Coordinates of C-alpha atoms in Angstrom, one line a residue:
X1 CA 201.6 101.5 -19.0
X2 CA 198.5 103.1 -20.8
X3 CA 196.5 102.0 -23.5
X4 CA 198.6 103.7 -26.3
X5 CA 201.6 102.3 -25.1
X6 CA 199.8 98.9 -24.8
X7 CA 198.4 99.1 -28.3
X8 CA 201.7 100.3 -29.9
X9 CA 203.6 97.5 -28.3
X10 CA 201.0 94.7 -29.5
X11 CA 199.7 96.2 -32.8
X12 CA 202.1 93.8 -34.7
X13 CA 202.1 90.7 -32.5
X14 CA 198.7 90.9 -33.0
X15 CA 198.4 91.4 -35.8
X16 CA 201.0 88.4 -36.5
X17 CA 198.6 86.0 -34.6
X18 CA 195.6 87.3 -36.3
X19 CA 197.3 86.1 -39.7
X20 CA 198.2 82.9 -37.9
X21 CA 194.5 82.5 -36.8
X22 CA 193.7 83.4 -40.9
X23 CA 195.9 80.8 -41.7
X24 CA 195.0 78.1 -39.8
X25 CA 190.8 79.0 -39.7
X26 CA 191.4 78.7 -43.8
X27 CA 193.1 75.5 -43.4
X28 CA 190.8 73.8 -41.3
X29 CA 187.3 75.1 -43.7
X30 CA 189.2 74.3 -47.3
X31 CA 192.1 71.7 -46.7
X32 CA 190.0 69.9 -43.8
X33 CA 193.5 68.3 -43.0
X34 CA 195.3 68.3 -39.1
X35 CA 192.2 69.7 -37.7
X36 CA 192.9 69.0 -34.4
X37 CA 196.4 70.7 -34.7
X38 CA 194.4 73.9 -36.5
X39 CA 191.8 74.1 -33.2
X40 CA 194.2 74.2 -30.9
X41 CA 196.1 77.1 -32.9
X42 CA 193.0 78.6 -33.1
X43 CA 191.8 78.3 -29.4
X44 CA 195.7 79.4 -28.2
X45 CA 195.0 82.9 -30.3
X46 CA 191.7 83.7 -29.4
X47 CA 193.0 83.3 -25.0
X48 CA 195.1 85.5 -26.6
X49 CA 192.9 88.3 -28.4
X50 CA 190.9 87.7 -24.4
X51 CA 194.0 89.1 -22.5
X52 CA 194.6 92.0 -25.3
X53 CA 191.0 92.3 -24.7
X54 CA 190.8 92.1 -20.6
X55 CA 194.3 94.5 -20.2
X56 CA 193.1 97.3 -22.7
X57 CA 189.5 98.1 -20.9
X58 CA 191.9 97.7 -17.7
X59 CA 194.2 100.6 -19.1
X60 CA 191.3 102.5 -21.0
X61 CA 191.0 106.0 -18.6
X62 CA 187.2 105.7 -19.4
X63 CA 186.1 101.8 -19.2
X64 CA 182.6 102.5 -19.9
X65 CA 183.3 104.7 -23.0
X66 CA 185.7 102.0 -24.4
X67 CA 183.2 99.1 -23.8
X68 CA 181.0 101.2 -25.4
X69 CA 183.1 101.6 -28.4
X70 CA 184.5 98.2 -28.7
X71 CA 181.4 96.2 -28.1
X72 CA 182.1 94.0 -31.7
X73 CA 185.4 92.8 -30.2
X74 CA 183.8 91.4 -27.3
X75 CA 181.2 89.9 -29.1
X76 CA 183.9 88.3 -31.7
X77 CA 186.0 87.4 -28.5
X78 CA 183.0 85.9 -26.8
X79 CA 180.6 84.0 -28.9
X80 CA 182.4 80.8 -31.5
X81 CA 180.6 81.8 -33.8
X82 CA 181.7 85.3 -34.7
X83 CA 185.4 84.5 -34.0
X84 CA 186.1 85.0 -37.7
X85 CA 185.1 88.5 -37.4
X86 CA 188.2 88.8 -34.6
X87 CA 190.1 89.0 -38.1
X88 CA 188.9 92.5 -38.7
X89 CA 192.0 93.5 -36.4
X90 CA 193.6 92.6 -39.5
X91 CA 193.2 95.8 -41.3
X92 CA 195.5 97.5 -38.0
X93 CA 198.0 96.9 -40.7
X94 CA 196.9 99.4 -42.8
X95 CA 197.6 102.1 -40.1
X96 CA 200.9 102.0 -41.3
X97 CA 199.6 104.0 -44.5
X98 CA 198.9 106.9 -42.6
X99 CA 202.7 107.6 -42.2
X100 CA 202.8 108.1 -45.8
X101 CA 203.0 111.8 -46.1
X102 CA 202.6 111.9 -49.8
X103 CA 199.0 110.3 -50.1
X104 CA 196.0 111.8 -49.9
X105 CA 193.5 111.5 -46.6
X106 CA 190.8 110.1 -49.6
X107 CA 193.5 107.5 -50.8
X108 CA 194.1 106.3 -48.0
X109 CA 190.2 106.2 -47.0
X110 CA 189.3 104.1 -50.4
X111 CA 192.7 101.5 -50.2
X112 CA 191.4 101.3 -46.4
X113 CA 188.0 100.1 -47.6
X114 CA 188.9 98.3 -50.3
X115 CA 191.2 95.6 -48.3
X116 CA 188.5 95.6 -45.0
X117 CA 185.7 95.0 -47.9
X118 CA 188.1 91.9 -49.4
X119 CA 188.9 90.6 -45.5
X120 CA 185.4 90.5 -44.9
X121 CA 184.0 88.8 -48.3
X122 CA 186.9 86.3 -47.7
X123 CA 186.4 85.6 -44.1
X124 CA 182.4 85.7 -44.9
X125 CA 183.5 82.7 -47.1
X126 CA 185.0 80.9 -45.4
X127 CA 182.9 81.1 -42.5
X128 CA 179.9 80.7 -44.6
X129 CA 181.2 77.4 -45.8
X130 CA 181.9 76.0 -42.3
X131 CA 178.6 76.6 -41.7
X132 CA 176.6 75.3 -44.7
X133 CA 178.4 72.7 -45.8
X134 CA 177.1 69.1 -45.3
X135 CA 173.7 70.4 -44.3
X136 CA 170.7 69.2 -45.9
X137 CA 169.0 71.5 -48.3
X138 CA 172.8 73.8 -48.4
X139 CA 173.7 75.5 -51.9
X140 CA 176.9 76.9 -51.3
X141 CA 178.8 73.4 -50.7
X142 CA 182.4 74.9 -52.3
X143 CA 184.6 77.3 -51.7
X144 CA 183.9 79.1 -55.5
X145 CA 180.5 79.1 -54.4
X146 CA 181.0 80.7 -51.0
X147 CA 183.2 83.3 -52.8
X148 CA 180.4 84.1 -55.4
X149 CA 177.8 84.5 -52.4
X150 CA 179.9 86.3 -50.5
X151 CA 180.7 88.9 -53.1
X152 CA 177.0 89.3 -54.5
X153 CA 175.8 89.7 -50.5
X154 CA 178.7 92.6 -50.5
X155 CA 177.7 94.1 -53.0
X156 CA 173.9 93.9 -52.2
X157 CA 173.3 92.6 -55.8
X158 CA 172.0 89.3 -54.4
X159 CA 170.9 86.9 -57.1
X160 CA 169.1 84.5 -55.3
X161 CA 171.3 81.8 -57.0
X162 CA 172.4 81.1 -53.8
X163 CA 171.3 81.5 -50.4
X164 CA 172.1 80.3 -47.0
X165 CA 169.8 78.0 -44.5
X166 CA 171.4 77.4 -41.4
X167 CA 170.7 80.5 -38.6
X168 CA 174.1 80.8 -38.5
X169 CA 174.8 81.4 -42.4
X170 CA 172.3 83.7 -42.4
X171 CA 173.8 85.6 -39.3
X172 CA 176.9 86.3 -41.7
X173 CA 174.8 87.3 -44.2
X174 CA 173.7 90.5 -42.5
X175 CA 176.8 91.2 -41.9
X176 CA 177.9 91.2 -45.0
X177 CA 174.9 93.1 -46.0
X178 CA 175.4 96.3 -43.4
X179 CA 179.0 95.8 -44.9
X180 CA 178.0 96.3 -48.2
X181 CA 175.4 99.2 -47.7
X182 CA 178.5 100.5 -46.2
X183 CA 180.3 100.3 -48.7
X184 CA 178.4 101.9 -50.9
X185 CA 178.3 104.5 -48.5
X186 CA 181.7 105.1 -48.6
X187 CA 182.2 104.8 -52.0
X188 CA 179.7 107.6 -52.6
X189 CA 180.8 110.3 -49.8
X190 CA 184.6 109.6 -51.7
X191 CA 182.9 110.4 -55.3
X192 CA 181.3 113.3 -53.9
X193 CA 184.3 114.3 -52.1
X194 CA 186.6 114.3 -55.2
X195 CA 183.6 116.0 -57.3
X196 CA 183.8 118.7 -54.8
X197 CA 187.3 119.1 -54.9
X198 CA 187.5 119.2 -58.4
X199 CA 185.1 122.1 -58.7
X200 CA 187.2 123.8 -55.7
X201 CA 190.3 123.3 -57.6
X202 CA 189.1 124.7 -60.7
X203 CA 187.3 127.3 -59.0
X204 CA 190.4 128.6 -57.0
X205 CA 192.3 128.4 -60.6
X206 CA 189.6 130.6 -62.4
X207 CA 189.7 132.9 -59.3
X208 CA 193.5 133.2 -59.6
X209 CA 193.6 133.8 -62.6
X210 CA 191.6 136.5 -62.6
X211 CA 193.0 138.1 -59.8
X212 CA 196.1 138.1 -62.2
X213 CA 194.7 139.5 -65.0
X214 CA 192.9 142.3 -62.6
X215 CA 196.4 142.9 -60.8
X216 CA 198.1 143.2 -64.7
X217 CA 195.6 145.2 -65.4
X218 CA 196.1 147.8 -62.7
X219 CA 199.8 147.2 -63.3
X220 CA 198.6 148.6 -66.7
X221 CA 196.2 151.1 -65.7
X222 CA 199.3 152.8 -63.5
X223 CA 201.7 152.7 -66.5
X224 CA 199.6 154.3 -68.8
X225 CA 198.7 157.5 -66.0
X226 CA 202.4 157.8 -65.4
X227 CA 202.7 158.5 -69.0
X228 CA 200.0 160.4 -69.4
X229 CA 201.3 162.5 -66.2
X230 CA 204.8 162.5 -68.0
X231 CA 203.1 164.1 -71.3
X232 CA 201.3 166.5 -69.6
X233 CA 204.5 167.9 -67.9
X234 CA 206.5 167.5 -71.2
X235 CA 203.4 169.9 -73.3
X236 CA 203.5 172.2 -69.9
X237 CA 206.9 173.0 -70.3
X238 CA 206.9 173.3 -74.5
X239 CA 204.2 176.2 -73.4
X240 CA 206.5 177.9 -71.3
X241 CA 207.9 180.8 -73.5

């Protein structure tokens, strides 16, 4: 077994559970129904994201380079807190777009970003109303209002209008804020990108097309010596007597 194998074999159990874990983390913050019944759903998947966690870096061929490179799934995996952001493996879905030949690498860049973005500003929500609500002081008390915050952080327009208090709302608030400067960062590099291409494109088109008109007018140059040659044999043999 290796890690590909391992990863290709899980991706959509996974991926499965983390839905579950979606489903039953939403339930809990908005319906506050069955709670104990949504904890232990909870608790079940996140042993589980542990042993995906524990048998990858055993199959990685370079542990210390994995750990190095997965270092927000432990941190999701280990502290409560941040076990929201365990959803992120949710957007391991989307791989599944890059078997479709016919769309572009910046299509599939932007659709990428665009769910991640609306995963996170959801699961910022949600988390941000576990943590605020029924504290002292709290404005975001609702789920609108955890949606509203959550976008305007995103976004890094940030009104003011409301603001977390708690440590840990504020945690998720920088989160949301490196994912919005990231964002934007995106968004820009995929603006520039398609600018680029579109003077490349139009570029390559003007070049073609002159190459055309420079090869019809050789093709035109050639003609008109051929006839010229053909004249000057015709008036060479009228000369003859």
């Amino acid at each position: 077994m290796t890690l590909n194998k391992w990863r290709r074999a899980t991706e959509w159990f996974m991926t499965a559970l983390a839905l579950v874990f979606l489903l039953a983390y939403s339930w809990e913050v908005l319906a506050r129904t069955h709670i104990v019944l949504c904890e232990t759903v909870i608790n079940i998947i996140w042993m589980a994201f542990i042993v995906d966690y524990v048998v990858s870096i055993l199959l990685a061929k370079d542990k210390k380079a994995w750990f190095k490179e997965n270092l927000l799934m432990l941190v999701s995996i280990a502290l409560p807190i941040f076990r929201p952001l365990r959803l992120l493996r949710l957007v391991a879905v989307l791989n599944v777009l890059n078997r479709t030949g016919g769309m572009a690498v910046r299509g599939r860049i932007t659709l990428y970003t665009c769910c991640s973005v609306t995963l996170l500003m959801y699961i910022g929500a949600l988390a941000e109303l576990d943590v605020e609500r029924g504290v002292p002081g709290a404005s975001i008390t609702d789920f609108g209002e955890a949606i509203w915050w959550s976008f305007v952080t995103v976004t890094t327009v940030g009104y003011g209008d409301l603001s977390p208090v708690t440590w840990q709302g504020r945690s998720i608030a920088i989160g949301l804020m490196i994912t919005g400067v990231a964002l934007i960062g995106i968004v820009t590099a995929t603006l520039a990108s398609w600018i680029v291409d579109c003077v490349r494109d139009e570029t390559d088109k003007r070049a073609d097309e002159a190459e055309s008109e420079t090869e019809q007018l050789r093709h035109n140059v050639r003609e008109l010596t051929d006839t010229v040659n053909q004249l000057r044999d015709d008036i060479a043999r009228l000369r003859r007597p």
